[in-house]
Amino acid sequence: MILWIALFLLVVAISFVLALRSMRDYQDIPQRKKEEYGLFLIRQPGNFSAQILDHIGKAMLVDGLIISLERLFKGSQAALTIFGPKRMLDQFMESLSLLELEDYTEGYSSSEVAVWEMGVRETGHQSVNTVFENISRLGADEQFFWQLVLGAKKIKETIVFQTQIRAVVYSKDPLRRKVLVPLFENLQAGSLIKVPKPFSTEQMMDFYRLRSLGKDSSGPVLDTEAVIRLLKV
C-alpha cells in the first residue's frame, strides 16, 4: 500500500515538473474572443510616428492588448503593416491611410523559409539601431519579413514595450536561403542577437502567424522611439 502511494506521489511530482517546463514556452496570443483583430497596410508609413505609437501604447495598457508591427520586403519593394484590435486602430484610418488585408502569411511552405527570433545579450531597457542594410541583396522573388510583437507597460510614467522579434527569409532556392539567412541573422542592431529556440520551422512559422508574445520573451524592452527605429529602412 505504501509503495502504491509513493508511486502515485512520484507521478504527480513528475507531471508538475513537466507542466512548469511547458509554461516556460507559453505564448500569449491576442484575445480575439474579446477583440476583433485585423491586419492593415499602412499606406502612409511616414505618418507612423513615436507620438502615434505612444497613443496606441496607452490604449494597449488599459486593456492588456497586443499589437504586431511588420516590415515586409520583396525584392526592392517594401511595406509596413500593423496587426491589432480594429476598434483601437479605427481612429488612425485616415492619418495612416489604413487598408485591411488578408493575412499574407498563409501559403508559405516550411521547406522554403527560415524563421528565427531575436533577443538581447542583457535584460532591461535597450537601445537599437536600424537593421535593414542588407535588403538590397534580395532577389526579385525573395522576401524578408520583420515582425515586432508588442506588449505595453509603464516604467516611471513612460510607455515602453516588451517585444517579441521574429524574422523570416523566403526563397524557393535552398542555396540562396543559405546565403541570405546569415546576412539577416547578423544584423547591425546594437545588442540584438539571434536566440536559439527548440521549435521546428513549422512551429516557428505558426508563432509568427499567431503574432504571439511569449511569457519568456527575450526581446528588448523598448521605448517608442526605439521601436520606430527598428522599422525604418
PDB file of C-alpha atoms in Angstrom:
ATOM      1  CA  MET A   1       0.000   0.000   0.000  1.00  0.00           C
ATOM      2  CA  ILE A   2       2.789   2.393   0.937  1.00  0.00           C
ATOM      3  CA  LEU A   3       4.553   1.529  -2.333  1.00  0.00           C
ATOM      4  CA  TRP A   4       1.441   2.456  -4.372  1.00  0.00           C
ATOM      5  CA  ILE A   5       1.116   5.767  -2.527  1.00  0.00           C
ATOM      6  CA  ALA A   6       4.789   6.530  -3.179  1.00  0.00           C
ATOM      7  CA  LEU A   7       4.374   5.729  -6.894  1.00  0.00           C
ATOM      8  CA  PHE A   8       1.278   7.955  -7.064  1.00  0.00           C
ATOM      9  CA  LEU A   9       3.121  10.867  -5.452  1.00  0.00           C
ATOM     10  CA  LEU A  10       6.067  10.342  -7.829  1.00  0.00           C
ATOM     11  CA  VAL A  11       3.775  10.511 -10.887  1.00  0.00           C
ATOM     12  CA  VAL A  12       2.139  13.701  -9.565  1.00  0.00           C
ATOM     13  CA  ALA A  13       5.553  15.300  -8.958  1.00  0.00           C
ATOM     14  CA  ILE A  14       6.793  14.431 -12.454  1.00  0.00           C
ATOM     15  CA  SER A  15       3.602  15.826 -14.014  1.00  0.00           C
ATOM     16  CA  PHE A  16       4.030  19.055 -12.059  1.00  0.00           C
ATOM     17  CA  VAL A  17       7.647  19.489 -13.237  1.00  0.00           C
ATOM     18  CA  LEU A  18       6.681  18.845 -16.866  1.00  0.00           C
ATOM     19  CA  ALA A  19       3.850  21.373 -16.606  1.00  0.00           C
ATOM     20  CA  LEU A  20       6.249  24.007 -15.267  1.00  0.00           C
ATOM     21  CA  ARG A  21       8.663  23.365 -18.132  1.00  0.00           C
ATOM     22  CA  SER A  22       5.916  23.687 -20.720  1.00  0.00           C
ATOM     23  CA  MET A  23       4.834  27.031 -19.237  1.00  0.00           C
ATOM     24  CA  ARG A  24       8.275  28.482 -19.980  1.00  0.00           C
ATOM     25  CA  ASP A  25       7.430  28.399 -23.681  1.00  0.00           C
ATOM     26  CA  TYR A  26       3.832  29.552 -23.264  1.00  0.00           C
ATOM     27  CA  GLN A  27       2.795  32.038 -25.927  1.00  0.00           C
ATOM     28  CA  ASP A  28       0.404  34.870 -25.112  1.00  0.00           C
ATOM     29  CA  ILE A  29      -1.945  35.100 -28.114  1.00  0.00           C
ATOM     30  CA  PRO A  30      -4.096  38.199 -28.755  1.00  0.00           C
ATOM     31  CA  GLN A  31      -7.522  37.824 -27.146  1.00  0.00           C
ATOM     32  CA  ARG A  32      -9.588  37.598 -30.312  1.00  0.00           C
ATOM     33  CA  LYS A  33     -12.660  36.363 -28.435  1.00  0.00           C
ATOM     34  CA  LYS A  34     -12.886  39.729 -26.709  1.00  0.00           C
ATOM     35  CA  GLU A  35     -11.431  41.841 -29.510  1.00  0.00           C
ATOM     36  CA  GLU A  36     -11.811  41.747 -33.272  1.00  0.00           C
ATOM     37  CA  TYR A  37      -8.301  41.913 -34.690  1.00  0.00           C
ATOM     38  CA  GLY A  38      -7.290  42.848 -38.214  1.00  0.00           C
ATOM     39  CA  LEU A  39      -4.189  43.194 -40.366  1.00  0.00           C
ATOM     40  CA  PHE A  40      -3.770  46.571 -42.073  1.00  0.00           C
ATOM     41  CA  LEU A  41      -1.388  48.001 -44.630  1.00  0.00           C
ATOM     42  CA  ILE A  42      -0.066  51.403 -43.509  1.00  0.00           C
ATOM     43  CA  ARG A  43      -0.189  53.322 -46.788  1.00  0.00           C
ATOM     44  CA  GLN A  44       1.285  56.433 -45.146  1.00  0.00           C
ATOM     45  CA  PRO A  45       4.256  54.911 -43.261  1.00  0.00           C
ATOM     46  CA  GLY A  46       5.878  58.340 -42.966  1.00  0.00           C
ATOM     47  CA  ASN A  47       2.996  59.346 -40.658  1.00  0.00           C
ATOM     48  CA  PHE A  48       3.624  56.432 -38.291  1.00  0.00           C
ATOM     49  CA  SER A  49       5.420  58.362 -35.575  1.00  0.00           C
ATOM     50  CA  ALA A  50       6.511  57.846 -31.994  1.00  0.00           C
ATOM     51  CA  GLN A  51       3.590  60.062 -30.942  1.00  0.00           C
ATOM     52  CA  ILE A  52       1.048  57.774 -32.631  1.00  0.00           C
ATOM     53  CA  LEU A  53       2.714  54.672 -31.168  1.00  0.00           C
ATOM     54  CA  ASP A  54       2.664  56.239 -27.705  1.00  0.00           C
ATOM     55  CA  HIS A  55      -1.066  56.894 -28.122  1.00  0.00           C
ATOM     56  CA  ILE A  56      -1.606  53.275 -29.178  1.00  0.00           C
ATOM     57  CA  GLY A  57       0.527  52.073 -26.252  1.00  0.00           C
ATOM     58  CA  LYS A  58      -1.652  53.888 -23.718  1.00  0.00           C
ATOM     59  CA  ALA A  59      -4.756  52.208 -25.153  1.00  0.00           C
ATOM     60  CA  MET A  60      -2.996  48.821 -25.082  1.00  0.00           C
ATOM     61  CA  LEU A  61      -2.034  49.303 -21.450  1.00  0.00           C
ATOM     62  CA  VAL A  62      -5.617  49.876 -20.321  1.00  0.00           C
ATOM     63  CA  ASP A  63      -6.945  46.579 -21.710  1.00  0.00           C
ATOM     64  CA  GLY A  64      -3.774  44.472 -21.831  1.00  0.00           C
ATOM     65  CA  LEU A  65      -3.785  44.339 -25.633  1.00  0.00           C
ATOM     66  CA  ILE A  66      -1.084  43.169 -28.046  1.00  0.00           C
ATOM     67  CA  ILE A  67      -0.187  44.542 -31.479  1.00  0.00           C
ATOM     68  CA  SER A  68       2.251  43.465 -34.167  1.00  0.00           C
ATOM     69  CA  LEU A  69       4.193  45.775 -36.493  1.00  0.00           C
ATOM     70  CA  GLU A  70       5.653  44.088 -39.566  1.00  0.00           C
ATOM     71  CA  ARG A  71       8.077  45.257 -42.232  1.00  0.00           C
ATOM     72  CA  LEU A  72       7.690  43.241 -45.440  1.00  0.00           C
ATOM     73  CA  PHE A  73      10.266  43.199 -48.223  1.00  0.00           C
ATOM     74  CA  LYS A  74      10.028  41.554 -51.640  1.00  0.00           C
ATOM     75  CA  GLY A  75      12.956  42.323 -53.892  1.00  0.00           C
ATOM     76  CA  SER A  76      13.230  46.121 -53.962  1.00  0.00           C
ATOM     77  CA  GLN A  77       9.659  46.676 -52.688  1.00  0.00           C
ATOM     78  CA  ALA A  78       8.794  47.371 -49.047  1.00  0.00           C
ATOM     79  CA  ALA A  79       5.622  47.700 -46.978  1.00  0.00           C
ATOM     80  CA  LEU A  80       4.662  48.328 -43.353  1.00  0.00           C
ATOM     81  CA  THR A  81       1.677  46.604 -41.731  1.00  0.00           C
ATOM     82  CA  ILE A  82       0.030  46.662 -38.321  1.00  0.00           C
ATOM     83  CA  PHE A  83      -1.994  43.885 -36.694  1.00  0.00           C
ATOM     84  CA  GLY A  84      -4.226  44.934 -33.815  1.00  0.00           C
ATOM     85  CA  PRO A  85      -7.740  45.467 -32.443  1.00  0.00           C
ATOM     86  CA  LYS A  86      -9.944  47.106 -35.076  1.00  0.00           C
ATOM     87  CA  ARG A  87     -11.692  49.401 -32.602  1.00  0.00           C
ATOM     88  CA  MET A  88      -8.351  50.793 -31.442  1.00  0.00           C
ATOM     89  CA  LEU A  89      -6.928  51.255 -34.940  1.00  0.00           C
ATOM     90  CA  ASP A  90     -10.110  52.756 -36.353  1.00  0.00           C
ATOM     91  CA  GLN A  91      -9.113  56.232 -35.127  1.00  0.00           C
ATOM     92  CA  PHE A  92      -5.958  56.092 -37.301  1.00  0.00           C
ATOM     93  CA  MET A  93      -7.694  55.018 -40.519  1.00  0.00           C
ATOM     94  CA  GLU A  94      -7.313  58.445 -42.105  1.00  0.00           C
ATOM     95  CA  SER A  95      -3.960  59.617 -40.730  1.00  0.00           C
ATOM     96  CA  LEU A  96      -2.194  56.337 -41.596  1.00  0.00           C
ATOM     97  CA  SER A  97      -4.400  55.535 -44.622  1.00  0.00           C
ATOM     98  CA  LEU A  98      -5.030  52.010 -43.321  1.00  0.00           C
ATOM     99  CA  LEU A  99      -6.176  49.315 -45.723  1.00  0.00           C
ATOM    100  CA  GLU A 100      -7.348  45.986 -44.313  1.00  0.00           C
ATOM    101  CA  LEU A 101      -5.565  42.958 -45.782  1.00  0.00           C
ATOM    102  CA  GLU A 102      -5.927  39.218 -45.896  1.00  0.00           C
ATOM    103  CA  ASP A 103      -3.193  37.546 -43.872  1.00  0.00           C
ATOM    104  CA  TYR A 104      -0.140  37.356 -46.141  1.00  0.00           C
ATOM    105  CA  THR A 105       1.489  34.554 -44.078  1.00  0.00           C
ATOM    106  CA  GLU A 106      -0.684  31.768 -45.477  1.00  0.00           C
ATOM    107  CA  GLY A 107       0.669  29.523 -48.213  1.00  0.00           C
ATOM    108  CA  TYR A 108       4.345  29.541 -47.265  1.00  0.00           C
ATOM    109  CA  SER A 109       5.904  26.078 -47.113  1.00  0.00           C
ATOM    110  CA  SER A 110       8.213  25.384 -44.177  1.00  0.00           C
ATOM    111  CA  SER A 111      10.677  23.955 -46.713  1.00  0.00           C
ATOM    112  CA  GLU A 112      11.010  27.378 -48.372  1.00  0.00           C
ATOM    113  CA  VAL A 113      11.516  29.612 -45.322  1.00  0.00           C
ATOM    114  CA  ALA A 114      13.896  30.144 -42.426  1.00  0.00           C
ATOM    115  CA  VAL A 115      12.400  31.595 -39.220  1.00  0.00           C
ATOM    116  CA  TRP A 116      14.116  32.757 -36.058  1.00  0.00           C
ATOM    117  CA  GLU A 117      13.752  35.111 -33.091  1.00  0.00           C
ATOM    118  CA  MET A 118      15.950  37.992 -31.974  1.00  0.00           C
ATOM    119  CA  GLY A 119      16.786  38.746 -28.357  1.00  0.00           C
ATOM    120  CA  VAL A 120      19.299  40.791 -26.366  1.00  0.00           C
ATOM    121  CA  ARG A 121      22.530  39.950 -24.615  1.00  0.00           C
ATOM    122  CA  GLU A 122      21.398  41.661 -21.422  1.00  0.00           C
ATOM    123  CA  THR A 123      17.966  42.195 -19.887  1.00  0.00           C
ATOM    124  CA  GLY A 124      16.369  45.554 -19.344  1.00  0.00           C
ATOM    125  CA  HIS A 125      15.935  48.682 -21.440  1.00  0.00           C
ATOM    126  CA  GLN A 126      17.946  48.515 -24.655  1.00  0.00           C
ATOM    127  CA  SER A 127      18.960  50.875 -27.441  1.00  0.00           C
ATOM    128  CA  VAL A 128      18.959  49.556 -31.009  1.00  0.00           C
ATOM    129  CA  ASN A 129      19.861  50.858 -34.441  1.00  0.00           C
ATOM    130  CA  THR A 130      18.331  50.434 -37.877  1.00  0.00           C
ATOM    131  CA  VAL A 131      18.622  46.898 -39.241  1.00  0.00           C
ATOM    132  CA  PHE A 132      17.963  46.745 -42.963  1.00  0.00           C
ATOM    133  CA  GLU A 133      21.327  47.374 -44.615  1.00  0.00           C
ATOM    134  CA  ASN A 134      21.279  44.016 -46.466  1.00  0.00           C
ATOM    135  CA  ILE A 135      17.827  44.410 -48.017  1.00  0.00           C
ATOM    136  CA  SER A 136      19.396  45.279 -51.381  1.00  0.00           C
ATOM    137  CA  ARG A 137      20.745  41.706 -51.524  1.00  0.00           C
ATOM    138  CA  LEU A 138      17.244  40.264 -52.010  1.00  0.00           C
ATOM    139  CA  GLY A 139      16.395  38.917 -55.454  1.00  0.00           C
ATOM    140  CA  ALA A 140      13.181  39.939 -57.213  1.00  0.00           C
ATOM    141  CA  ASP A 141      11.244  36.905 -55.905  1.00  0.00           C
ATOM    142  CA  GLU A 142      12.903  36.677 -52.491  1.00  0.00           C
ATOM    143  CA  GLN A 143      11.297  38.002 -49.320  1.00  0.00           C
ATOM    144  CA  PHE A 144      12.204  39.112 -45.818  1.00  0.00           C
ATOM    145  CA  PHE A 145       9.654  39.664 -43.021  1.00  0.00           C
ATOM    146  CA  TRP A 146      10.494  41.539 -39.807  1.00  0.00           C
ATOM    147  CA  GLN A 147       7.906  41.246 -37.014  1.00  0.00           C
ATOM    148  CA  LEU A 148       7.745  43.206 -33.754  1.00  0.00           C
ATOM    149  CA  VAL A 149       5.035  41.917 -31.411  1.00  0.00           C
ATOM    150  CA  LEU A 150       4.483  44.491 -28.675  1.00  0.00           C
ATOM    151  CA  GLY A 151       3.011  44.354 -25.200  1.00  0.00           C
ATOM    152  CA  ALA A 152       2.779  47.709 -23.434  1.00  0.00           C
ATOM    153  CA  LYS A 153       3.839  48.514 -19.883  1.00  0.00           C
ATOM    154  CA  LYS A 154       4.757  51.617 -17.945  1.00  0.00           C
ATOM    155  CA  ILE A 155       8.144  52.394 -16.408  1.00  0.00           C
ATOM    156  CA  LYS A 156       8.391  55.652 -14.443  1.00  0.00           C
ATOM    157  CA  GLU A 157       5.332  57.113 -16.201  1.00  0.00           C
ATOM    158  CA  THR A 158       6.773  56.264 -19.627  1.00  0.00           C
ATOM    159  CA  ILE A 159       5.088  53.835 -22.015  1.00  0.00           C
ATOM    160  CA  VAL A 160       7.514  51.110 -23.114  1.00  0.00           C
ATOM    161  CA  PHE A 161       7.048  47.822 -24.934  1.00  0.00           C
ATOM    162  CA  GLN A 162       8.105  44.279 -24.205  1.00  0.00           C
ATOM    163  CA  THR A 163       8.907  42.936 -27.648  1.00  0.00           C
ATOM    164  CA  GLN A 164       8.998  39.595 -29.398  1.00  0.00           C
ATOM    165  CA  ILE A 165      11.065  39.971 -32.560  1.00  0.00           C
ATOM    166  CA  ARG A 166      10.815  37.406 -35.359  1.00  0.00           C
ATOM    167  CA  ALA A 167      12.389  37.284 -38.802  1.00  0.00           C
ATOM    168  CA  VAL A 168      11.555  35.216 -41.872  1.00  0.00           C
ATOM    169  CA  VAL A 169      13.589  34.708 -45.033  1.00  0.00           C
ATOM    170  CA  TYR A 170      11.785  33.214 -48.037  1.00  0.00           C
ATOM    171  CA  SER A 171      13.402  31.800 -51.148  1.00  0.00           C
ATOM    172  CA  LYS A 172      12.477  28.741 -53.193  1.00  0.00           C
ATOM    173  CA  ASP A 173      16.170  28.172 -53.865  1.00  0.00           C
ATOM    174  CA  PRO A 174      17.769  26.420 -50.841  1.00  0.00           C
ATOM    175  CA  LEU A 175      21.234  27.605 -51.872  1.00  0.00           C
ATOM    176  CA  ARG A 176      20.063  31.223 -51.895  1.00  0.00           C
ATOM    177  CA  ARG A 177      18.498  30.762 -48.451  1.00  0.00           C
ATOM    178  CA  LYS A 178      21.861  29.590 -47.145  1.00  0.00           C
ATOM    179  CA  VAL A 179      23.375  32.822 -48.464  1.00  0.00           C
ATOM    180  CA  LEU A 180      20.609  35.160 -47.248  1.00  0.00           C
ATOM    181  CA  VAL A 181      19.986  33.794 -43.752  1.00  0.00           C
ATOM    182  CA  PRO A 182      23.443  34.688 -42.308  1.00  0.00           C
ATOM    183  CA  LEU A 183      23.125  38.201 -43.761  1.00  0.00           C
ATOM    184  CA  PHE A 184      19.888  38.821 -41.860  1.00  0.00           C
ATOM    185  CA  GLU A 185      20.784  36.879 -38.725  1.00  0.00           C
ATOM    186  CA  ASN A 186      23.853  39.058 -38.113  1.00  0.00           C
ATOM    187  CA  LEU A 187      22.076  42.399 -38.004  1.00  0.00           C
ATOM    188  CA  GLN A 188      23.994  45.501 -37.006  1.00  0.00           C
ATOM    189  CA  ALA A 189      21.351  46.402 -34.435  1.00  0.00           C
ATOM    190  CA  GLY A 190      23.064  47.281 -31.193  1.00  0.00           C
ATOM    191  CA  SER A 191      22.611  44.444 -28.701  1.00  0.00           C
ATOM    192  CA  LEU A 192      20.210  42.316 -30.777  1.00  0.00           C
ATOM    193  CA  ILE A 193      21.268  38.716 -31.404  1.00  0.00           C
ATOM    194  CA  LYS A 194      19.633  35.555 -32.729  1.00  0.00           C
ATOM    195  CA  VAL A 195      18.018  33.448 -29.988  1.00  0.00           C
ATOM    196  CA  PRO A 196      18.057  29.639 -30.409  1.00  0.00           C
ATOM    197  CA  LYS A 197      14.614  28.087 -29.930  1.00  0.00           C
ATOM    198  CA  PRO A 198      13.741  24.366 -29.545  1.00  0.00           C
ATOM    199  CA  PHE A 199      10.997  24.501 -32.182  1.00  0.00           C
ATOM    200  CA  SER A 200      10.687  23.322 -35.771  1.00  0.00           C
ATOM    201  CA  THR A 201      10.448  25.762 -38.681  1.00  0.00           C
ATOM    202  CA  GLU A 202       6.753  24.925 -38.970  1.00  0.00           C
ATOM    203  CA  GLN A 203       6.153  25.733 -35.286  1.00  0.00           C
ATOM    204  CA  MET A 204       8.104  28.978 -35.542  1.00  0.00           C
ATOM    205  CA  MET A 205       6.042  29.979 -38.578  1.00  0.00           C
ATOM    206  CA  ASP A 206       2.873  29.222 -36.594  1.00  0.00           C
ATOM    207  CA  PHE A 207       4.068  31.585 -33.831  1.00  0.00           C
ATOM    208  CA  TYR A 208       4.682  34.232 -36.474  1.00  0.00           C
ATOM    209  CA  ARG A 209       1.151  33.796 -37.888  1.00  0.00           C
ATOM    210  CA  LEU A 210      -0.398  33.947 -34.414  1.00  0.00           C
ATOM    211  CA  ARG A 211       1.530  37.127 -33.526  1.00  0.00           C
ATOM    212  CA  SER A 212       2.129  35.568 -30.115  1.00  0.00           C
ATOM    213  CA  LEU A 213       4.084  37.186 -27.294  1.00  0.00           C
ATOM    214  CA  GLY A 214       5.991  34.620 -25.248  1.00  0.00           C
ATOM    215  CA  LYS A 215       5.790  34.810 -21.485  1.00  0.00           C
ATOM    216  CA  ASP A 216       9.549  34.255 -21.518  1.00  0.00           C
ATOM    217  CA  SER A 217      10.235  36.785 -24.269  1.00  0.00           C
ATOM    218  CA  SER A 218      13.942  37.532 -24.515  1.00  0.00           C
ATOM    219  CA  GLY A 219      13.278  40.537 -26.726  1.00  0.00           C
ATOM    220  CA  PRO A 220      14.266  44.027 -25.611  1.00  0.00           C
ATOM    221  CA  VAL A 221      12.133  46.475 -23.668  1.00  0.00           C
ATOM    222  CA  LEU A 222      11.934  49.496 -25.967  1.00  0.00           C
ATOM    223  CA  ASP A 223      10.524  52.998 -25.840  1.00  0.00           C
ATOM    224  CA  THR A 224       8.501  54.351 -28.763  1.00  0.00           C
ATOM    225  CA  GLU A 225      11.480  55.976 -30.493  1.00  0.00           C
ATOM    226  CA  ALA A 226      13.455  52.725 -30.436  1.00  0.00           C
ATOM    227  CA  VAL A 227      10.523  50.786 -31.908  1.00  0.00           C
ATOM    228  CA  ILE A 228      10.244  53.307 -34.737  1.00  0.00           C
ATOM    229  CA  ARG A 229      13.980  52.964 -35.454  1.00  0.00           C
ATOM    230  CA  LEU A 230      13.589  49.195 -35.783  1.00  0.00           C
ATOM    231  CA  LEU A 231      11.009  49.724 -38.523  1.00  0.00           C
ATOM    232  CA  LYS A 232      12.827  52.307 -40.618  1.00  0.00           C
ATOM    233  CA  VAL A 233      14.587  51.357 -43.818  1.00  0.00           C
TER     234      VAL A 233
END
